[in-house]
PDB file of C-alpha atoms in Angstrom:
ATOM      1  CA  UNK A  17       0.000   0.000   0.000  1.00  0.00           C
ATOM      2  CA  UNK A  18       1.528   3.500  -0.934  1.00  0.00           C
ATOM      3  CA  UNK A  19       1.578   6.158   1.597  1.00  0.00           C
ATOM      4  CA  UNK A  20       2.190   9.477   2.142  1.00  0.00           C
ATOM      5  CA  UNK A  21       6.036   9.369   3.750  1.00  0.00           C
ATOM      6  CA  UNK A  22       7.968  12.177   5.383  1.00  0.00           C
ATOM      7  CA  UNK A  23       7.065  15.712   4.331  1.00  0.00           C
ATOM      8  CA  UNK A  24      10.632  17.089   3.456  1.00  0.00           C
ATOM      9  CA  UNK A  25       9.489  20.701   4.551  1.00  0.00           C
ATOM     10  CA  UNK A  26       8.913  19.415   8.797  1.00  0.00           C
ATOM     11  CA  UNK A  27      11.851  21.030  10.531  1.00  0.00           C
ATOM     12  CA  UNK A  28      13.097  19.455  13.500  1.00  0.00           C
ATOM     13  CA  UNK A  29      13.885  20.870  16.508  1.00  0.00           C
ATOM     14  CA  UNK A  30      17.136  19.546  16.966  1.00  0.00           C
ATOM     15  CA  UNK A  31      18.174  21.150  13.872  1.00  0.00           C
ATOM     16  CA  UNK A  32      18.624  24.046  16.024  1.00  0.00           C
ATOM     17  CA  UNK A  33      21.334  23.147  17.799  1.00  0.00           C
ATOM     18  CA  UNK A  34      23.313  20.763  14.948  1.00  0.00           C
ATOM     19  CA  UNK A  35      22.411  19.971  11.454  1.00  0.00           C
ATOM     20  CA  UNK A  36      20.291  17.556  10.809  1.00  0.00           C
ATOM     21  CA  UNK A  37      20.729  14.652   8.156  1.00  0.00           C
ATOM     22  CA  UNK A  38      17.668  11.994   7.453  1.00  0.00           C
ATOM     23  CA  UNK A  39      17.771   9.204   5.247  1.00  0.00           C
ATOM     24  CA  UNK A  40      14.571   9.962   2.909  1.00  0.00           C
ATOM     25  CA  UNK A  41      14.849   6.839   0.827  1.00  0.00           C
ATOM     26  CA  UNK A  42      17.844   3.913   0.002  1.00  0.00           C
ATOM     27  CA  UNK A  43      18.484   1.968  -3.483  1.00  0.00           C
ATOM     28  CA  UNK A  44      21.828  -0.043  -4.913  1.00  0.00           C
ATOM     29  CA  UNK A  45      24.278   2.528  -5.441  1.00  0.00           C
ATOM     30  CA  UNK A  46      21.781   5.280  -4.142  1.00  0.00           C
ATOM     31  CA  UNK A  47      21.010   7.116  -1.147  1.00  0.00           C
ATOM     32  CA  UNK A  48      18.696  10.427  -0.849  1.00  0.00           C
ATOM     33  CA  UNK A  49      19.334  12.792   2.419  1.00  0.00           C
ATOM     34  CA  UNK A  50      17.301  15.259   3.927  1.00  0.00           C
ATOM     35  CA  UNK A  51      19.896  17.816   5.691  1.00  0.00           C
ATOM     36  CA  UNK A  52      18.853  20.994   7.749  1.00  0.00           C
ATOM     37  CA  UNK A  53      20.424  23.189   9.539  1.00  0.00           C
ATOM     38  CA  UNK A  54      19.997  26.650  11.136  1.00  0.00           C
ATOM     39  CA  UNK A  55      22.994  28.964   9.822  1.00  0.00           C
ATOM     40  CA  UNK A  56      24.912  26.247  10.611  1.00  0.00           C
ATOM     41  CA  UNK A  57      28.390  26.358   8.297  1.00  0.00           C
ATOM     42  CA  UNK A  58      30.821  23.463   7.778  1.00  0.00           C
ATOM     43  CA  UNK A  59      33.350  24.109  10.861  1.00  0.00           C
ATOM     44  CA  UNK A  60      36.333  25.917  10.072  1.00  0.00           C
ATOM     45  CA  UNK A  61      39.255  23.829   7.434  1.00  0.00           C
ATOM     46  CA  UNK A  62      36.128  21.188   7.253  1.00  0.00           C
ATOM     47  CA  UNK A  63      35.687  19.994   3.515  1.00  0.00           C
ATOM     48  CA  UNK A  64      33.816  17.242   2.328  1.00  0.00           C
ATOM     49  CA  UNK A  65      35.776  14.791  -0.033  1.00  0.00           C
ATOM     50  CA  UNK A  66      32.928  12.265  -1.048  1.00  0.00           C
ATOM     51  CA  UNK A  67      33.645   8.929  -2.739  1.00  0.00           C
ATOM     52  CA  UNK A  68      30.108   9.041  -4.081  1.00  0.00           C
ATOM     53  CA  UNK A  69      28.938  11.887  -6.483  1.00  0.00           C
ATOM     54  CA  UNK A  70      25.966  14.139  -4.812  1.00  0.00           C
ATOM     55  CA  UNK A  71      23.346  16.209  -6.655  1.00  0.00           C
ATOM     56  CA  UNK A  72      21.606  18.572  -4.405  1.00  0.00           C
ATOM     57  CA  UNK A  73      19.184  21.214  -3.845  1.00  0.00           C
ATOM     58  CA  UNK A  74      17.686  23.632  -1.621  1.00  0.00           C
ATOM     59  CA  UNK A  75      14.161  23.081  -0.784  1.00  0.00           C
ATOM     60  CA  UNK A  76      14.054  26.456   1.542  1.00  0.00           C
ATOM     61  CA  UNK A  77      16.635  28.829   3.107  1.00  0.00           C
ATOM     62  CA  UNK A  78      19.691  30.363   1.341  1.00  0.00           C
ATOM     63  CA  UNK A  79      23.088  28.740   1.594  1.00  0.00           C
ATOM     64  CA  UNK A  80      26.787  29.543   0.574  1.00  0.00           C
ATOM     65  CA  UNK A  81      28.971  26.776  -1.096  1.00  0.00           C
ATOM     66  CA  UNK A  82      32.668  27.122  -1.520  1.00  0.00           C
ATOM     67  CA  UNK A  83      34.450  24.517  -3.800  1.00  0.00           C
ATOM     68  CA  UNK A  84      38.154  23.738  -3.150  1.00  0.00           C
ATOM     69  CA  UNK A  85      39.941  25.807  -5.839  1.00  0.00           C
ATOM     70  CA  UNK A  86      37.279  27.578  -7.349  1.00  0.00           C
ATOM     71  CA  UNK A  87      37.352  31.190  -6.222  1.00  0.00           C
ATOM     72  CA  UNK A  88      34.078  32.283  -6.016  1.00  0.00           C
ATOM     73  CA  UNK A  89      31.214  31.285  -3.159  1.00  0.00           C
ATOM     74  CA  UNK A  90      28.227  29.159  -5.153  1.00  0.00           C
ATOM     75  CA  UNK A  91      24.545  31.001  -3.516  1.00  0.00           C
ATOM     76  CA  UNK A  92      22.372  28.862  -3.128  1.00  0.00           C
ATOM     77  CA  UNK A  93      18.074  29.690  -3.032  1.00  0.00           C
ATOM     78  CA  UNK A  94      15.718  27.467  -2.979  1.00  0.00           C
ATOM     79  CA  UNK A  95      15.011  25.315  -6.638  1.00  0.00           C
ATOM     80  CA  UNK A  96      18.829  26.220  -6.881  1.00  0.00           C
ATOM     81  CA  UNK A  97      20.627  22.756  -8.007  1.00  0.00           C
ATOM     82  CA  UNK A  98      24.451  21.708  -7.792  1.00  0.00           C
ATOM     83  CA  UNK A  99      26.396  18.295  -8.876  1.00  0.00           C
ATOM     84  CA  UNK A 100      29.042  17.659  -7.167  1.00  0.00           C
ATOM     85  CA  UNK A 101      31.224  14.852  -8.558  1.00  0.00           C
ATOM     86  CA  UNK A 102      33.097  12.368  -6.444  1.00  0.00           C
ATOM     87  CA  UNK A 103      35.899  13.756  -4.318  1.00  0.00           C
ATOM     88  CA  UNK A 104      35.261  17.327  -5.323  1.00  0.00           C
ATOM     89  CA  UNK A 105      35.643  19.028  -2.394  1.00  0.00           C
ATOM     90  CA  UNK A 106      32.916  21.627  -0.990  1.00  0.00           C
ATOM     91  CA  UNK A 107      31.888  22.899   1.903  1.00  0.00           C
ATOM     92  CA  UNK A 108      29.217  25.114   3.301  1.00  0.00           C
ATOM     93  CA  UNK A 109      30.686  28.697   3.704  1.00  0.00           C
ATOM     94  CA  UNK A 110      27.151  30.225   4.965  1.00  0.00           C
ATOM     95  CA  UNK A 111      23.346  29.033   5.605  1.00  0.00           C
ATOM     96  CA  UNK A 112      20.759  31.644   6.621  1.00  0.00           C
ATOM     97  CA  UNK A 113      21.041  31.361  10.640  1.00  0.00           C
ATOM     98  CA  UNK A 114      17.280  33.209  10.310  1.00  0.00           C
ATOM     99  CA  UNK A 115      15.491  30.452   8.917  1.00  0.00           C
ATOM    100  CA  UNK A 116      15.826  26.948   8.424  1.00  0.00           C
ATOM    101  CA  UNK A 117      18.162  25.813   5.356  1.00  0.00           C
ATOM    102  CA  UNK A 118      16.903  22.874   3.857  1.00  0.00           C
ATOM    103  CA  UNK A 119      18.527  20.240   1.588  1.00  0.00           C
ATOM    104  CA  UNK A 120      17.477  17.468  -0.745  1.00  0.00           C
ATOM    105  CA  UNK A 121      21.023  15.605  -1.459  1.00  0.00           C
ATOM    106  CA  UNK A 122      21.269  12.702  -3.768  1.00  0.00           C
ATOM    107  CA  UNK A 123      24.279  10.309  -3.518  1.00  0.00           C
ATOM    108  CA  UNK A 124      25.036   7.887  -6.188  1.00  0.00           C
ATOM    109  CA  UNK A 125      27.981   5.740  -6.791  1.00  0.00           C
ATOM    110  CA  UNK A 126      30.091   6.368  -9.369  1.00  0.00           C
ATOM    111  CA  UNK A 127      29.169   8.812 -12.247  1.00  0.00           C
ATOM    112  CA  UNK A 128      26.333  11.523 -12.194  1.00  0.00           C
ATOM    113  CA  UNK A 129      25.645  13.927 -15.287  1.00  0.00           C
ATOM    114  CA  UNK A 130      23.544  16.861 -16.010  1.00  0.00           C
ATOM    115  CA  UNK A 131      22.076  16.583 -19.185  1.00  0.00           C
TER     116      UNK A 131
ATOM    117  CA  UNK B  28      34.308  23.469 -11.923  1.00  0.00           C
ATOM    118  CA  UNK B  29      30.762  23.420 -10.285  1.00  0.00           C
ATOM    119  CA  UNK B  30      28.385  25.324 -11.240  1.00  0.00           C
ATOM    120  CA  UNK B  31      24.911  25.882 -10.594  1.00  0.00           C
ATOM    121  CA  UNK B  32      22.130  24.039 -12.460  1.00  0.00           C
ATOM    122  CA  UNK B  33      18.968  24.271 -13.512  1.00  0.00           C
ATOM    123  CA  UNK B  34      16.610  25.720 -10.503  1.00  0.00           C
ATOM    124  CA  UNK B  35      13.758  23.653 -10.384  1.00  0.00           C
ATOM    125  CA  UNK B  36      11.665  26.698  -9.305  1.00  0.00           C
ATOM    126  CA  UNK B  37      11.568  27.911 -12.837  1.00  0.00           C
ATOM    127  CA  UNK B  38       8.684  27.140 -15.148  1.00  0.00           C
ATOM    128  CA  UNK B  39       8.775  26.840 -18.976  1.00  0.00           C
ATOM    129  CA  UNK B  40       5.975  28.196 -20.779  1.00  0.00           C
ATOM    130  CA  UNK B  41       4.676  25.083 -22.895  1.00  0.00           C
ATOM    131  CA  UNK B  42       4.018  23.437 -19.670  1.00  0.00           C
ATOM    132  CA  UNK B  43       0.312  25.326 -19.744  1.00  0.00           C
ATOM    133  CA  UNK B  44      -0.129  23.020 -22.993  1.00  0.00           C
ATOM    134  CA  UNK B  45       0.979  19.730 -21.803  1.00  0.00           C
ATOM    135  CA  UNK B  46       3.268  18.211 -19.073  1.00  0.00           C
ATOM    136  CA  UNK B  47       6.825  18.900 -19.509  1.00  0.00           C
ATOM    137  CA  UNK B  48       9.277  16.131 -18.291  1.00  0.00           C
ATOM    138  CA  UNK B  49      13.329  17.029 -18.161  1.00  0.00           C
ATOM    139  CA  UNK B  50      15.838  14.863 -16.917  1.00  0.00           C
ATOM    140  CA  UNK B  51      17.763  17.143 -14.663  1.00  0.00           C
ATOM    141  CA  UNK B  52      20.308  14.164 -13.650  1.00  0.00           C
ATOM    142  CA  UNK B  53      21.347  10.190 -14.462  1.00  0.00           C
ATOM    143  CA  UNK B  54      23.687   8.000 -13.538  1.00  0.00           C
ATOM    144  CA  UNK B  55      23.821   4.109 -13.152  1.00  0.00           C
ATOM    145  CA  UNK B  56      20.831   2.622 -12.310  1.00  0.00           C
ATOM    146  CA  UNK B  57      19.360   6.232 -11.940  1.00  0.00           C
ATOM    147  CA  UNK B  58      17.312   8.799 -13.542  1.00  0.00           C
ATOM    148  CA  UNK B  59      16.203  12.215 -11.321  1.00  0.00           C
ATOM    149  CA  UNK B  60      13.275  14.373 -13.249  1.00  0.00           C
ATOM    150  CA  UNK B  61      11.447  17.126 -12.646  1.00  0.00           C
ATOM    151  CA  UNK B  62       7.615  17.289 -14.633  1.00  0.00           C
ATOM    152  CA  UNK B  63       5.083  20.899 -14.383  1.00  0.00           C
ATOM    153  CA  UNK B  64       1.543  20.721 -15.085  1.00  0.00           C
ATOM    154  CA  UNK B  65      -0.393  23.293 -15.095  1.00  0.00           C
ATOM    155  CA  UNK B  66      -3.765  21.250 -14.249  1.00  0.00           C
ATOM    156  CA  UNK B  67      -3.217  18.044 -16.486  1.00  0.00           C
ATOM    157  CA  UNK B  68      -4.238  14.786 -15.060  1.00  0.00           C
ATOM    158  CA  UNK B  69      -3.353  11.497 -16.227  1.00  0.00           C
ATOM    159  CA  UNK B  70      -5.778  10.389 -19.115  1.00  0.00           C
ATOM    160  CA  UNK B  71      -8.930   8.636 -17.931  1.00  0.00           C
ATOM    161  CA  UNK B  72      -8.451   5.008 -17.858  1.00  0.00           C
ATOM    162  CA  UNK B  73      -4.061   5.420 -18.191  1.00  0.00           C
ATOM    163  CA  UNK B  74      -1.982   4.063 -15.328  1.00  0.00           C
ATOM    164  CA  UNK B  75       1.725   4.347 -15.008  1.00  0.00           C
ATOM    165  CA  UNK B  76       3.317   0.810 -14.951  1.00  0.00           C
ATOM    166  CA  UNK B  77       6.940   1.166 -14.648  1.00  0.00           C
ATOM    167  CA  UNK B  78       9.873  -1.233 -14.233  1.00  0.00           C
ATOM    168  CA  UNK B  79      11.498   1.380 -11.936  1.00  0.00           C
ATOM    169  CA  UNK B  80      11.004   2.310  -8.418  1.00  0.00           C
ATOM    170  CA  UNK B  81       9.583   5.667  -7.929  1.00  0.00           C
ATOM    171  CA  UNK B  82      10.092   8.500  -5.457  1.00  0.00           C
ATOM    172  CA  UNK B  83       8.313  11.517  -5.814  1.00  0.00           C
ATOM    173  CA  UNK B  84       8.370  14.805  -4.181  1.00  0.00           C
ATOM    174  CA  UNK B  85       6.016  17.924  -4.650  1.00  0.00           C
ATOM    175  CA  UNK B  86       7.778  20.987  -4.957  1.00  0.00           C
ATOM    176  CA  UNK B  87       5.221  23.396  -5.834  1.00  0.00           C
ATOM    177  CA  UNK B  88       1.523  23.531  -6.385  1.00  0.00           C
ATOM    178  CA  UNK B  89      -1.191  20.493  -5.382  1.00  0.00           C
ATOM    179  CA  UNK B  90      -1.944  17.344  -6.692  1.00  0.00           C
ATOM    180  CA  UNK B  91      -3.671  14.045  -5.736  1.00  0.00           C
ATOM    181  CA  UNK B  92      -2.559  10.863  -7.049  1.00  0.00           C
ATOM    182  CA  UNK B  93      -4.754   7.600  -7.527  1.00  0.00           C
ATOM    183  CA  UNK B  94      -3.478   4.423  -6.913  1.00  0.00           C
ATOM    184  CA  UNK B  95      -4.418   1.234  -8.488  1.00  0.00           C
ATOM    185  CA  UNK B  96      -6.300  -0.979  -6.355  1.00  0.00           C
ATOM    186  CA  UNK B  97      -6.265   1.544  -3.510  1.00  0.00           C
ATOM    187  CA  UNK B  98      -9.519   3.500  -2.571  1.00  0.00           C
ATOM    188  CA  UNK B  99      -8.769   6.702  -1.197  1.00  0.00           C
ATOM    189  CA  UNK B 100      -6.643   9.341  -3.649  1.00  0.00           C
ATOM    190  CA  UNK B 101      -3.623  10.712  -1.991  1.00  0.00           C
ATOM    191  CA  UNK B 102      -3.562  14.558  -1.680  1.00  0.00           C
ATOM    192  CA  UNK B 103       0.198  16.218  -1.662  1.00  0.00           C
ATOM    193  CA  UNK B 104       1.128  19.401  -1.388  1.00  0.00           C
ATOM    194  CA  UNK B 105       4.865  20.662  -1.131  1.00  0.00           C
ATOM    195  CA  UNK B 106       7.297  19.048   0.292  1.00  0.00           C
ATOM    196  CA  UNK B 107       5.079  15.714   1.001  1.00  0.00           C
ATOM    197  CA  UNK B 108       7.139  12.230  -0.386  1.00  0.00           C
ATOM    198  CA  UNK B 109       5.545   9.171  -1.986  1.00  0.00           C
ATOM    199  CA  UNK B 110       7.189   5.572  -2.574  1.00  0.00           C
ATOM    200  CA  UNK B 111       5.905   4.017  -5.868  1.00  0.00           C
ATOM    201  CA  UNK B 112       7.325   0.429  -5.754  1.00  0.00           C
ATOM    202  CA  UNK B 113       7.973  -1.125  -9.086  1.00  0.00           C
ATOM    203  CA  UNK B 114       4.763  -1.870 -11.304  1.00  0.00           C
ATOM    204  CA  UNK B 115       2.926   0.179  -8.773  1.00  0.00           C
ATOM    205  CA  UNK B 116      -0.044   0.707 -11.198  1.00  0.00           C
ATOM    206  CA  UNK B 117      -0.637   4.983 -10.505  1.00  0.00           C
ATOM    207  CA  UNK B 118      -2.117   7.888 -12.010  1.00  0.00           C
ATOM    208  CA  UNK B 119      -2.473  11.595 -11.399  1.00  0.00           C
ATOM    209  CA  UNK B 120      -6.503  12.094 -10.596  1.00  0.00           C
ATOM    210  CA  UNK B 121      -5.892  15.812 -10.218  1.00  0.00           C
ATOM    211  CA  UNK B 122      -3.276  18.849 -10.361  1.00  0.00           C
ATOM    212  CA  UNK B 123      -4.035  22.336  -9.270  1.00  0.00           C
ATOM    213  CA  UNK B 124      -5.241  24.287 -12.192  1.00  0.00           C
ATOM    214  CA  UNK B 125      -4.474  27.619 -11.061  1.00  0.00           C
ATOM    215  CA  UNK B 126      -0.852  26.797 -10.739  1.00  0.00           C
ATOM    216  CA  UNK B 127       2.057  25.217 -11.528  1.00  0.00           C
ATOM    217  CA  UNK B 128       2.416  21.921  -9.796  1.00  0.00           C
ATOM    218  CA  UNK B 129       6.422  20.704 -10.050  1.00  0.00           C
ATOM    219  CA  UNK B 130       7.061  17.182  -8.846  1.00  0.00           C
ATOM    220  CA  UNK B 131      10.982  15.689  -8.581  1.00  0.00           C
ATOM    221  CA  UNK B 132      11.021  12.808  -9.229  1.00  0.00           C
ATOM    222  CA  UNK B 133      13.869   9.668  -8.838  1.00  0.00           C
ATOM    223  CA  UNK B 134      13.970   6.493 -10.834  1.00  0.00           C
ATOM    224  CA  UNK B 135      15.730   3.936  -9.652  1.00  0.00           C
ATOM    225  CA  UNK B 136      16.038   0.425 -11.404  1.00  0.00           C
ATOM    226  CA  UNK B 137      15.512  -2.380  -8.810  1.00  0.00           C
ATOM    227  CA  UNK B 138      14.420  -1.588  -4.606  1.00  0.00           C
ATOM    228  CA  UNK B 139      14.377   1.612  -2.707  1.00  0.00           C
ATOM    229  CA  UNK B 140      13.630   1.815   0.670  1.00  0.00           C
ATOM    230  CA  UNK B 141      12.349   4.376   3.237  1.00  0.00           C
ATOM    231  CA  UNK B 142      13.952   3.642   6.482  1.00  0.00           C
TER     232      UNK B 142
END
């Protein structure tokens, strides 16, 4: 029987103090997060270096990505998508400590492409 | 480099003449889309029977979804999450005429689980 699951817009409480992260759903070779957080920014010298690639977007709040390398900070609103291949490194520079920041990430193994 | 996408936010036009389906990313195993409708239902008597598993999110607008078998239609509004198993006979009863409804949906060939 299908069901109405999680509705990806429910903040947690919690997510006030520490971001967040929920598995939404779980496949071979794929995994789909749920991540909020409340102005919470990767801490300081923090990247992520992922052996999966990630596609993600932001379902409400405004966030800040910096890429290793790449001079310029990515802004982020909501509808706003990124792909991230694996081991690119990224972290979050800024999220919106005045509302809650929320993420749809999709992890995949090996290659991901945009059309 | 990384560099933003498309944001899913954004409608295209011809979507107020038919539903407009656009692979925003695919990998192995893997397809992620994102459809508007601007009102269109499923044609009377036409299920979806796919091979894939389906997860589907609502990003904007309303919609209620009729599953095969199943006697009650399934209202969603933004941010609410359905599992469609493989072969999971569906159909969209209604979408919101007055606006654009934008679902992302994943494909993924074989299970996918909600914890």
């Amino acid at each position: 029987m299908a069901r109405l699951g999680l509705n990806l817009l429910t903040t947690e409480p919690s997510a006030r103090d520490a971001e967040v992260t929920r598995t939404i759903a779980m496949g071979k070779g794929v995994r789909l997060e749920r991540i909020i957080s409340h102005g919470q920014a990767s801490p300081d010298g923090f990247w992520y270096d992922q052996a999966e690639a990630e596609w993600v977007t932001l379902l409400s709040g405004r966030a800040r990505i910096r890429i290793a390398d790449q001079a310029n900070e990515i802004a982020m609103v909501p509808g706003d998508t990124l792909l991230l291949p694996a081991h690119c490194r990224h972290r979050v520079a800024w999220a919106d400590p005045d509302q809650p920041t929320i993420w749809l990430a999709l992890f995949v193994d090996g290659d991901l492409k945009v059309p």
